[in-house]
PDB file of C-alpha atoms in Angstrom:
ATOM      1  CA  UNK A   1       7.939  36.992 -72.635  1.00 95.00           C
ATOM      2  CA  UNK A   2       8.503  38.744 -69.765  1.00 97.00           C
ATOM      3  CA  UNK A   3       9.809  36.116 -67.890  1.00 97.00           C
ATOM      4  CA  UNK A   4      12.221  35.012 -70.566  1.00 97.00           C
ATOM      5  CA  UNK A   5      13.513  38.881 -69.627  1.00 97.00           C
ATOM      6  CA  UNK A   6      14.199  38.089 -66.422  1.00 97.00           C
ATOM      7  CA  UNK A   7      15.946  34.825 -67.169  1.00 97.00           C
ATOM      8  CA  UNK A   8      18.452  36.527 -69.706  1.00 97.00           C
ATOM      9  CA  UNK A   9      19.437  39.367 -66.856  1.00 97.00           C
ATOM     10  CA  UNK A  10      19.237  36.042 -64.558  1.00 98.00           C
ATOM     11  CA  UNK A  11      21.243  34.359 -67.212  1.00 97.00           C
ATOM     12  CA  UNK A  12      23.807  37.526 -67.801  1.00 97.00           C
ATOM     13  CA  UNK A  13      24.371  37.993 -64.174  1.00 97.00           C
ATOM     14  CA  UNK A  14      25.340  34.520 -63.412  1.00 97.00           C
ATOM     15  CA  UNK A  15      27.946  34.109 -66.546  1.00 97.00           C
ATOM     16  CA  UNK A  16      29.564  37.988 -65.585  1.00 97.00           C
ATOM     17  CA  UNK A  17      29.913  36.539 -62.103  1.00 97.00           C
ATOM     18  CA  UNK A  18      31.019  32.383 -62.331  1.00 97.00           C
ATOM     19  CA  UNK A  19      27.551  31.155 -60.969  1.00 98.00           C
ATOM     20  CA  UNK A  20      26.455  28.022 -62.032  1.00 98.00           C
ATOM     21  CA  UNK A  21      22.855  27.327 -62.518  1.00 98.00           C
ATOM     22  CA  UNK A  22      20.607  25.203 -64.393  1.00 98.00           C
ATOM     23  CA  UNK A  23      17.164  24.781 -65.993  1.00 98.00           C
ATOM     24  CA  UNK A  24      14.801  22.882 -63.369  1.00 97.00           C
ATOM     25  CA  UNK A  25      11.597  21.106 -63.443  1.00 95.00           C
ATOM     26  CA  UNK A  26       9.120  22.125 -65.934  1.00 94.00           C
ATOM     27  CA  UNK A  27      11.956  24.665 -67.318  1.00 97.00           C
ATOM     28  CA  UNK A  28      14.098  21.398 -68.217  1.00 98.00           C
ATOM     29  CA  UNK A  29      11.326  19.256 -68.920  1.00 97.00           C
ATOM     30  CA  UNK A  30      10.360  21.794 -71.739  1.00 97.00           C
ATOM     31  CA  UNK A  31      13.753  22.890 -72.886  1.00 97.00           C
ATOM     32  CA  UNK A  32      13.965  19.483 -73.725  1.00 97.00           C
ATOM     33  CA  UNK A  33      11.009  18.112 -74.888  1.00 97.00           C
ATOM     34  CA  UNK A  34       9.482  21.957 -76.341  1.00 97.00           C
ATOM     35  CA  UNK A  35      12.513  23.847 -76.497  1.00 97.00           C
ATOM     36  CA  UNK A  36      10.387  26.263 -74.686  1.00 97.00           C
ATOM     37  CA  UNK A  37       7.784  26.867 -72.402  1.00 96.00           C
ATOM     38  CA  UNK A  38       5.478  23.468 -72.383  1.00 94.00           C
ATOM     39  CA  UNK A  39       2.457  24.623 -73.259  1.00 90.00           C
ATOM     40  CA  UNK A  40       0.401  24.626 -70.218  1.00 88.00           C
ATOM     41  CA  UNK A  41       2.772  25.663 -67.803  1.00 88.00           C
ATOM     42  CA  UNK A  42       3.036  29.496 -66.340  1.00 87.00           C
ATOM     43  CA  UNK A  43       6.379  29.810 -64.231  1.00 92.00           C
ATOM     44  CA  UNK A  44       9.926  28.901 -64.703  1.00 97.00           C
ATOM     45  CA  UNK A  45      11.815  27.005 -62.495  1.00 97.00           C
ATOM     46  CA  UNK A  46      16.310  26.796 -62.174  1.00 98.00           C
ATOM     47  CA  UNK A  47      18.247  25.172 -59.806  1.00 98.00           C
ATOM     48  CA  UNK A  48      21.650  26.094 -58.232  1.00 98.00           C
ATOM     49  CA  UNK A  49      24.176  24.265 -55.679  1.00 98.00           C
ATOM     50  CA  UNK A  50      24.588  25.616 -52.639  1.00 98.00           C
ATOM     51  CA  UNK A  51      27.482  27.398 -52.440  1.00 97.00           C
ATOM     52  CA  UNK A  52      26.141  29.389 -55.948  1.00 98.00           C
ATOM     53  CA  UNK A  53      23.045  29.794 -54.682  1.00 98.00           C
ATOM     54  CA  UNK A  54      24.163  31.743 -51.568  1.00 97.00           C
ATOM     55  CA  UNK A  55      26.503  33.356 -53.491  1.00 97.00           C
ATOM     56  CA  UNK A  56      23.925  34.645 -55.599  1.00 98.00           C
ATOM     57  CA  UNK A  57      21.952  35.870 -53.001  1.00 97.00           C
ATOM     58  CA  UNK A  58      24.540  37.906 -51.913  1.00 96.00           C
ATOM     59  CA  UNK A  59      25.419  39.724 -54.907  1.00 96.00           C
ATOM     60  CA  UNK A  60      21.921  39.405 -56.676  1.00 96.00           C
ATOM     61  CA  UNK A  61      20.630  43.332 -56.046  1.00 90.00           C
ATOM     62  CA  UNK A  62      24.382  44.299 -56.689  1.00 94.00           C
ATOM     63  CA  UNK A  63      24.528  42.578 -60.169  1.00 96.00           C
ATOM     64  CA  UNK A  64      21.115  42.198 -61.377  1.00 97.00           C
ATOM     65  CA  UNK A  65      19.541  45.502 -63.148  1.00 95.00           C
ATOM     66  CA  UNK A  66      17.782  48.521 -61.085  1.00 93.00           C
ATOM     67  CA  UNK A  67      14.843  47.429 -59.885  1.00 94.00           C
ATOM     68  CA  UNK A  68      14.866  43.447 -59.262  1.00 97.00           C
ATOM     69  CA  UNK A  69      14.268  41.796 -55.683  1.00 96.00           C
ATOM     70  CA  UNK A  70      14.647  38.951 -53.643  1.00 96.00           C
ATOM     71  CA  UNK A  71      11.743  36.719 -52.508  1.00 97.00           C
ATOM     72  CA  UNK A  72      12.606  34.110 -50.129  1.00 97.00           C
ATOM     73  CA  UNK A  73      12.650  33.388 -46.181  1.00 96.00           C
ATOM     74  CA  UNK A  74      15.111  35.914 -45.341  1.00 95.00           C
ATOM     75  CA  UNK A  75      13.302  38.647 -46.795  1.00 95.00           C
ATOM     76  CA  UNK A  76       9.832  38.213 -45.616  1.00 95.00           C
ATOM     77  CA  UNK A  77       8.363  36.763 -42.836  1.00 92.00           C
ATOM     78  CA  UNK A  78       5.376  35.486 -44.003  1.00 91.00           C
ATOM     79  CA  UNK A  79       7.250  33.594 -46.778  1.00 93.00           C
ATOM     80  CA  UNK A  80       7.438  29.831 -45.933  1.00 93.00           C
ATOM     81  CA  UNK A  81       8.931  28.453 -49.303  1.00 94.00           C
ATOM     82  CA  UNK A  82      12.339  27.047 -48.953  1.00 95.00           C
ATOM     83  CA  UNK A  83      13.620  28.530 -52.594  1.00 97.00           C
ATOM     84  CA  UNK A  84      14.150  31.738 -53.575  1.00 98.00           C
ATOM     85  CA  UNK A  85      12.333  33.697 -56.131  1.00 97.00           C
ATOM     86  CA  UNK A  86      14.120  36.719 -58.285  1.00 98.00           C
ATOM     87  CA  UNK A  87      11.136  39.467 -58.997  1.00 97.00           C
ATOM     88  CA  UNK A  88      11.202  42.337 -61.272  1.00 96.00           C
ATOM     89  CA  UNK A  89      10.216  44.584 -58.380  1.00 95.00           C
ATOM     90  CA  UNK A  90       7.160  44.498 -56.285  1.00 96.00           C
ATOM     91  CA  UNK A  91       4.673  46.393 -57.385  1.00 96.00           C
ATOM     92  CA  UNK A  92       2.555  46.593 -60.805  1.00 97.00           C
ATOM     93  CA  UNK A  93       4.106  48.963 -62.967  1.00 97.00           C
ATOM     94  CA  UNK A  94       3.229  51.117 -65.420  1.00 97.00           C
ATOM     95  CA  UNK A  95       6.080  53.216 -66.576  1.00 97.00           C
ATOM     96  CA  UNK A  96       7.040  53.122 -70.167  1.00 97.00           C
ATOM     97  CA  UNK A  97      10.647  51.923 -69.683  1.00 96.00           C
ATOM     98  CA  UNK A  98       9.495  48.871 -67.686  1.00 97.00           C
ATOM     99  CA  UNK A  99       6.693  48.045 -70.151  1.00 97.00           C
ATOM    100  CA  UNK A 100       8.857  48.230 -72.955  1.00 97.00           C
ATOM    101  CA  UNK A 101      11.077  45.864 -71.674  1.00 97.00           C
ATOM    102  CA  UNK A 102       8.467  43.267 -70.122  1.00 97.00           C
ATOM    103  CA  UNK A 103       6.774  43.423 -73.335  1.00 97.00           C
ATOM    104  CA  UNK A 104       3.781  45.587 -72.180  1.00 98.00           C
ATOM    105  CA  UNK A 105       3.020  43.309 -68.679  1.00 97.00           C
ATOM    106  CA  UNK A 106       2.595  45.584 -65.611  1.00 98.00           C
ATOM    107  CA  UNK A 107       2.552  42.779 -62.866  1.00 97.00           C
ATOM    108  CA  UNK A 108       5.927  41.187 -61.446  1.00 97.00           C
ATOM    109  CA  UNK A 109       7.481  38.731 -62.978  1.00 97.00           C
ATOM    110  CA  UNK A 110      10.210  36.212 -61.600  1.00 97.00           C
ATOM    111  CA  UNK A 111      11.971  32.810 -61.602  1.00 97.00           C
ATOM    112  CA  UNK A 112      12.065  30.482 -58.657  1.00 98.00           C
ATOM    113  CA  UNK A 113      15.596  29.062 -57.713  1.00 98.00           C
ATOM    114  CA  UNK A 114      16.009  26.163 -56.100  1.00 98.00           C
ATOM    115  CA  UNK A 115      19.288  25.079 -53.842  1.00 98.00           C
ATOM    116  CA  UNK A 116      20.576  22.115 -54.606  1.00 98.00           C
ATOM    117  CA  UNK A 117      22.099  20.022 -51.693  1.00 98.00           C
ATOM    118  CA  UNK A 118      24.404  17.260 -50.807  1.00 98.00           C
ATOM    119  CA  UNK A 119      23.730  14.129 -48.797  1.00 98.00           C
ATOM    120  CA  UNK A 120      25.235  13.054 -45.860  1.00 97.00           C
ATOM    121  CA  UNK A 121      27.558  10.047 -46.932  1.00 95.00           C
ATOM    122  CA  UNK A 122      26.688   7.949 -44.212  1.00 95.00           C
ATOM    123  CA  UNK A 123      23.225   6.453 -43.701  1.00 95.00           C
ATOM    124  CA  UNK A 124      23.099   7.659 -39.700  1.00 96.00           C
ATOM    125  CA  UNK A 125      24.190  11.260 -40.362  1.00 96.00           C
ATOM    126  CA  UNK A 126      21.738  11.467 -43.307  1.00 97.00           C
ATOM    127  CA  UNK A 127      18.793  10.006 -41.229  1.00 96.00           C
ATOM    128  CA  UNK A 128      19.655  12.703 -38.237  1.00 96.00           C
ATOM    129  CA  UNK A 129      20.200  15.616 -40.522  1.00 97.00           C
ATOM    130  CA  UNK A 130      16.626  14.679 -41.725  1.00 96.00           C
ATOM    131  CA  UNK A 131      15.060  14.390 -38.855  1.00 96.00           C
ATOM    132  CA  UNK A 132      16.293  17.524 -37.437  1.00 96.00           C
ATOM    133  CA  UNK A 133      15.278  18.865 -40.425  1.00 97.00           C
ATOM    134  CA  UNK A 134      11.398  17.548 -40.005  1.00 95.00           C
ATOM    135  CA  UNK A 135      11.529  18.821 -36.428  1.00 95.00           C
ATOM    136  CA  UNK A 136      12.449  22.068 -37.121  1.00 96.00           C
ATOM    137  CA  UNK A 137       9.573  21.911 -39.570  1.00 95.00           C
ATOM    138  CA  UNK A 138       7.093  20.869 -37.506  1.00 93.00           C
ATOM    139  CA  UNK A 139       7.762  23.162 -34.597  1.00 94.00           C
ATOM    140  CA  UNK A 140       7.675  25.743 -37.205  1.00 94.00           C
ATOM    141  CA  UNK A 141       3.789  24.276 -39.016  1.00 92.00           C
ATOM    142  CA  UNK A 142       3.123  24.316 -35.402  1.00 90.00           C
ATOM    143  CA  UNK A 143       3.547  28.010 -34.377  1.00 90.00           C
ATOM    144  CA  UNK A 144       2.152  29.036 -37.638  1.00 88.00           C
ATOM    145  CA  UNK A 145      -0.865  27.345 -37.199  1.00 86.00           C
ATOM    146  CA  UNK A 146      -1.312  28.630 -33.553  1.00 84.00           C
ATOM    147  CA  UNK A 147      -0.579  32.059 -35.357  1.00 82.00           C
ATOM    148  CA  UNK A 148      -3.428  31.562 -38.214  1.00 81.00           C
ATOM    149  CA  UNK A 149      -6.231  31.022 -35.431  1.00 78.00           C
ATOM    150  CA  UNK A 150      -5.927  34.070 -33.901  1.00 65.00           C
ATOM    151  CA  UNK A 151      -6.954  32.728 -30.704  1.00 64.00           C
ATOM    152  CA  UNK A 152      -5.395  33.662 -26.680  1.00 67.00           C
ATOM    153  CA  UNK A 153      -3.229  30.956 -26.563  1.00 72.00           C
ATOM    154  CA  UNK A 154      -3.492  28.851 -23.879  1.00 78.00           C
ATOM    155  CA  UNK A 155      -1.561  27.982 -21.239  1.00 81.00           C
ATOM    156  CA  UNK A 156      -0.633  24.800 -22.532  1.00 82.00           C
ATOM    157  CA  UNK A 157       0.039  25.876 -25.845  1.00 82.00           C
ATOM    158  CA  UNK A 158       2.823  28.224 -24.444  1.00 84.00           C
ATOM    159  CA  UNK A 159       4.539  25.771 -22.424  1.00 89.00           C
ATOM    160  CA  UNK A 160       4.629  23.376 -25.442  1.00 88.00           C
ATOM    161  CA  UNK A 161       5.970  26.024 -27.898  1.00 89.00           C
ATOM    162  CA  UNK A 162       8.390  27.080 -24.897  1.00 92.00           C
ATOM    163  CA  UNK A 163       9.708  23.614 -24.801  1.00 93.00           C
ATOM    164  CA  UNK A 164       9.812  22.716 -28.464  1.00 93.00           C
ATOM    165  CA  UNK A 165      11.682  25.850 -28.955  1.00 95.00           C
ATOM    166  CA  UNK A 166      13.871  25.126 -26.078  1.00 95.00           C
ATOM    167  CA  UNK A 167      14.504  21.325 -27.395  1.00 94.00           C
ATOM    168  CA  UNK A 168      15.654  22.866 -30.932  1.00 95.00           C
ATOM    169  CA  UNK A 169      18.142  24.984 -29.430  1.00 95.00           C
ATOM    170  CA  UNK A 170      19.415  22.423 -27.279  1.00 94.00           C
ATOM    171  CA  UNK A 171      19.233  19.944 -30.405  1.00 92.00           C
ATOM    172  CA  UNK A 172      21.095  22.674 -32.919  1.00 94.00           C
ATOM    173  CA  UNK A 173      23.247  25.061 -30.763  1.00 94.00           C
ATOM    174  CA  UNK A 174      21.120  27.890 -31.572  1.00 95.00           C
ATOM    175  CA  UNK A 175      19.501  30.615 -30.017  1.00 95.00           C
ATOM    176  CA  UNK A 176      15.854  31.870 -30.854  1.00 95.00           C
ATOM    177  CA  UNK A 177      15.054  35.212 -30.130  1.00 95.00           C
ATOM    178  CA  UNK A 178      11.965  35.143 -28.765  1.00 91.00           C
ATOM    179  CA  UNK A 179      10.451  38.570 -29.466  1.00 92.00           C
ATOM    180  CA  UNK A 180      11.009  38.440 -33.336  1.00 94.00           C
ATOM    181  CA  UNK A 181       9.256  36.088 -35.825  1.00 94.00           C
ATOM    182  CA  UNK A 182       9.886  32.448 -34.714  1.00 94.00           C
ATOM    183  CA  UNK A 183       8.896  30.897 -37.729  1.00 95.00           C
ATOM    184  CA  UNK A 184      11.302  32.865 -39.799  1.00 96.00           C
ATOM    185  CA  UNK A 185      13.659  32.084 -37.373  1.00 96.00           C
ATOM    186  CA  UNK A 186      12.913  28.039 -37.718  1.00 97.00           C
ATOM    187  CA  UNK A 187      12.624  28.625 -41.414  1.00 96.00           C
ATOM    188  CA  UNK A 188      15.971  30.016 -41.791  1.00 97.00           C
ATOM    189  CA  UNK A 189      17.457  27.559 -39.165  1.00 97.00           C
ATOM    190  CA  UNK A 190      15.978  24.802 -42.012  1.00 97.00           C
ATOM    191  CA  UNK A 191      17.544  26.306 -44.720  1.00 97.00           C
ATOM    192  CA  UNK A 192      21.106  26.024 -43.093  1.00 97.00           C
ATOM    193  CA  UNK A 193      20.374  22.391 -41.742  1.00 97.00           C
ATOM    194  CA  UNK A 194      19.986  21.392 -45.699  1.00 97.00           C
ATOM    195  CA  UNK A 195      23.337  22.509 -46.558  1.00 96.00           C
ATOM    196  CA  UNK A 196      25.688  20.866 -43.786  1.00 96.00           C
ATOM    197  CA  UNK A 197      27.173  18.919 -46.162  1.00 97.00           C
ATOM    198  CA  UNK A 198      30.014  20.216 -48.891  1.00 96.00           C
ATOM    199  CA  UNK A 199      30.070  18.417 -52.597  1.00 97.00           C
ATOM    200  CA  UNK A 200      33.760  16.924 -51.553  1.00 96.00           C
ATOM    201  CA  UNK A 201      31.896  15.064 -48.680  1.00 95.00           C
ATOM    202  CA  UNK A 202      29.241  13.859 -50.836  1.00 97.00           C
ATOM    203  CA  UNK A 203      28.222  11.324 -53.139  1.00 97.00           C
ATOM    204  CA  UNK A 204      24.382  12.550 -53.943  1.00 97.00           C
ATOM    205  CA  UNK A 205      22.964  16.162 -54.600  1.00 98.00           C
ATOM    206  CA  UNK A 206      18.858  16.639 -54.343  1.00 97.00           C
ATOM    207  CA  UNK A 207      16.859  19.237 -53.442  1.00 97.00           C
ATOM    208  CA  UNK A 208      16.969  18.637 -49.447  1.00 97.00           C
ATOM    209  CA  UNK A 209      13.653  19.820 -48.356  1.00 93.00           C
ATOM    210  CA  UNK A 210      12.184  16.843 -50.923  1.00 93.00           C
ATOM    211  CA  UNK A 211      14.897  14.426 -50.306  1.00 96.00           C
ATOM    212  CA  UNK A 212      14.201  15.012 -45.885  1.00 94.00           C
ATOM    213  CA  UNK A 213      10.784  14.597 -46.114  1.00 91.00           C
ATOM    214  CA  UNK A 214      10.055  12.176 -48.851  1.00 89.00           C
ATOM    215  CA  UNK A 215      13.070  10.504 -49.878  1.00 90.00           C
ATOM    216  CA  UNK A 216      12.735  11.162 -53.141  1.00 83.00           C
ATOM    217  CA  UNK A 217      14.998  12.391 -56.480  1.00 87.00           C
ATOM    218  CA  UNK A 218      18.522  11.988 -54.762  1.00 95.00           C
ATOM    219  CA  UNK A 219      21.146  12.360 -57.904  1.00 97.00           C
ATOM    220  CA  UNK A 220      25.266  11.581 -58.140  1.00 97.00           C
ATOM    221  CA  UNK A 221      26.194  15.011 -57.971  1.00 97.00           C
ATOM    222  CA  UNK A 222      28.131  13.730 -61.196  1.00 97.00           C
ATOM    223  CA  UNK A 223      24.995  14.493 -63.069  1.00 97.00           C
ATOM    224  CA  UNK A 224      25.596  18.238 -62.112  1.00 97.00           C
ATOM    225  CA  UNK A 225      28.887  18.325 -63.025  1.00 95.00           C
ATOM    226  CA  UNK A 226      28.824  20.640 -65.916  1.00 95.00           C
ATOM    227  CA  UNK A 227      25.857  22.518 -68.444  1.00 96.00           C
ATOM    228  CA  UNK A 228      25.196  22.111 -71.484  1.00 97.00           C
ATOM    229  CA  UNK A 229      23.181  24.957 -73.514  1.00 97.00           C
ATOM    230  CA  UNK A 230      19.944  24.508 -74.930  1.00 97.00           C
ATOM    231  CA  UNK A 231      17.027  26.024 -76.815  1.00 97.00           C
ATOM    232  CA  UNK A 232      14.636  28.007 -74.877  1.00 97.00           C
ATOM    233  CA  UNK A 233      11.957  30.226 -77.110  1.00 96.00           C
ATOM    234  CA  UNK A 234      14.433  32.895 -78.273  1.00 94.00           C
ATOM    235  CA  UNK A 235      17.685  32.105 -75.732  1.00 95.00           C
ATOM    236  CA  UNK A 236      19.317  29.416 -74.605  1.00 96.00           C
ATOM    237  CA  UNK A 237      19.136  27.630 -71.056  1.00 97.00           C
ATOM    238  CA  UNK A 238      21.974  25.993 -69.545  1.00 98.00           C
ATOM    239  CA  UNK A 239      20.664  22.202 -68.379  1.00 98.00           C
ATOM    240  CA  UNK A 240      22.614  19.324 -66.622  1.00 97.00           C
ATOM    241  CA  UNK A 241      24.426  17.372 -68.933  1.00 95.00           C
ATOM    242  CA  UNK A 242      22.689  14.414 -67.577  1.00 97.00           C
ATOM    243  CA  UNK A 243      19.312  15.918 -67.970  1.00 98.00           C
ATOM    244  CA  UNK A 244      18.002  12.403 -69.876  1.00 97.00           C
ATOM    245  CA  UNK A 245      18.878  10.261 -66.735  1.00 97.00           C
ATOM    246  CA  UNK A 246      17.401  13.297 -64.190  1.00 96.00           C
ATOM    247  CA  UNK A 247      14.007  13.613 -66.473  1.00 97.00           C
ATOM    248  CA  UNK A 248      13.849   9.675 -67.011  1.00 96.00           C
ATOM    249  CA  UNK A 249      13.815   9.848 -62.713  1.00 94.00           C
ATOM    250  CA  UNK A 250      11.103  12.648 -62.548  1.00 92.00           C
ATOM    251  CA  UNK A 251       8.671  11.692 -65.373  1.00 92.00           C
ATOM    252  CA  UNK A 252       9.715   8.565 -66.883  1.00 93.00           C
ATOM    253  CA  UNK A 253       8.740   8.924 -70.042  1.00 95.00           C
ATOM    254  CA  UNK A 254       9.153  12.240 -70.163  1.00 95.00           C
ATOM    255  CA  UNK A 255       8.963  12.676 -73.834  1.00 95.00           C
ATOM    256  CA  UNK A 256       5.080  10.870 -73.222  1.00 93.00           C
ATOM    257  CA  UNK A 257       3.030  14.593 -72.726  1.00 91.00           C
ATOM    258  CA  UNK A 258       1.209  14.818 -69.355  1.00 83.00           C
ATOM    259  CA  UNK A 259      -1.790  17.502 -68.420  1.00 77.00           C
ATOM    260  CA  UNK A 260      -1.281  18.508 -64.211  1.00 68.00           C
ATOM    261  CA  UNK A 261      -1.459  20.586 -61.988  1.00 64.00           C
ATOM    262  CA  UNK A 262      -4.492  22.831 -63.717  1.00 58.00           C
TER     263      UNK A 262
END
């Protein structure tokens, strides 16, 4: 309930303001096949393209009522998700204003929000964009993990992280400021390598992080075209018109129901 809260100010934001977004993952699977919530799942997922999406997280605190917050890379450091999640605040609350309106839950509450990106039209630039992407990513798993051991690094260590770091600046025109947080740094640098390419240029939107490291659930951006509404519990959920082709892609037979996760 309380999350179905946050989507409508989500929801009422985005409309006021010409986003575009759409129901995502287990949100569409179970607008669809529940219109709802599927039963075992906890969280709700959307999606946005790009440009919304950073619009959005420009205007978000502006727009969205007192009290909500961004979650992503940007905002904290020891974040590594590439999505964004909208929060309800950050800290359990037990005023009677907020508990009224979250339906007596204290704790935060949110929606992730996924970008939606476009691939490069050509094979070549779509292989290099990914493999910056996956080196940027690794350098980035790599300075984490020398940051989770809590060891002196050693001297090898430091020349390899100098020279990795080096490599992606030479490799993206960028410049890494070595006394703040590198991995934030990397993380963000990721985040802008997924959306090099505009929808004119494009052919196929995905969700670029998936799409540069697995290859997997590339869509014609046709499929995003335009929303239509439907049932969620007691609102309605805007979902790609092609949501039968995009769920047939995910789940097959999506209408078949599936136990995961736990």
């Amino acid at each position: 309930a309380a999350q179905l809260e946050v989507l409508s100010d989500v929801d009422r934001a985005c409309r006021e303001n010409g986003i575009q977004y759409f129901a995502e993952w287990g949100t569409l699977l179970g607008a669809v096949r529940h219109l709802g919530f599927i039963p075992w799942d906890d969280d709700m997922d959307i999606c946005m393209k790009r440009p919304d999406y950073d619009r959005f997280l420009q205007i978000a605190e502006q727009v969205m009522p007192e009290g909500y917050k961004i979650f992503n890379i940007s905002s904290d450091e020891n974040n590594d998700n590439m999505l964004t999640r909208i929060i309800n605040g950050r800290t359990i609350n037990f005023e009677k204003a907020y508990l009224e309106k979250y339906h007596g839950f204290p704790y935060v509450s949110g929606i992730d929000i996924f970008p939606l990106d476009f691939i490069a039209p050509d094979k070549e630039d779509d292989d290099f964009q990914c493999e910056i992407i996956s080196i940027v990513n690794s350098v980035a798993k790599f300075v984490r993990e020398l940051e989770e051991t809590q060891a002196e690094l050693s001297e090898e260590n430091i020349n390899e992280l100098a020279l990795r770091i080096s490599q992606i600046e030479e490799l993206c025109g960028v410049t890494i400021d070595r006394e703040k947080n590198l991995v934030q740094q990397l993380n963000v640098l990721v985040d802008r390598l997924c959306g090099l390419y505009r929808e004119d240029e494009a052919e196929y939107i995905t969700i670029m992080t998936l799409w540069a490291e697995h290859r997997q659930y590339k869509f014609p951006k046709e499929y995003y075209a335009k929303a239509v509404r439907l049932t969620f519990e007691n609102i309605t959920i805007p979902v790609p018109y092609s949501y039968d082709a995009i769920l047939k892609k995910k789940y097959g037979d999506y209408m078949k129901l599936v136990h995961t996760w736990d």
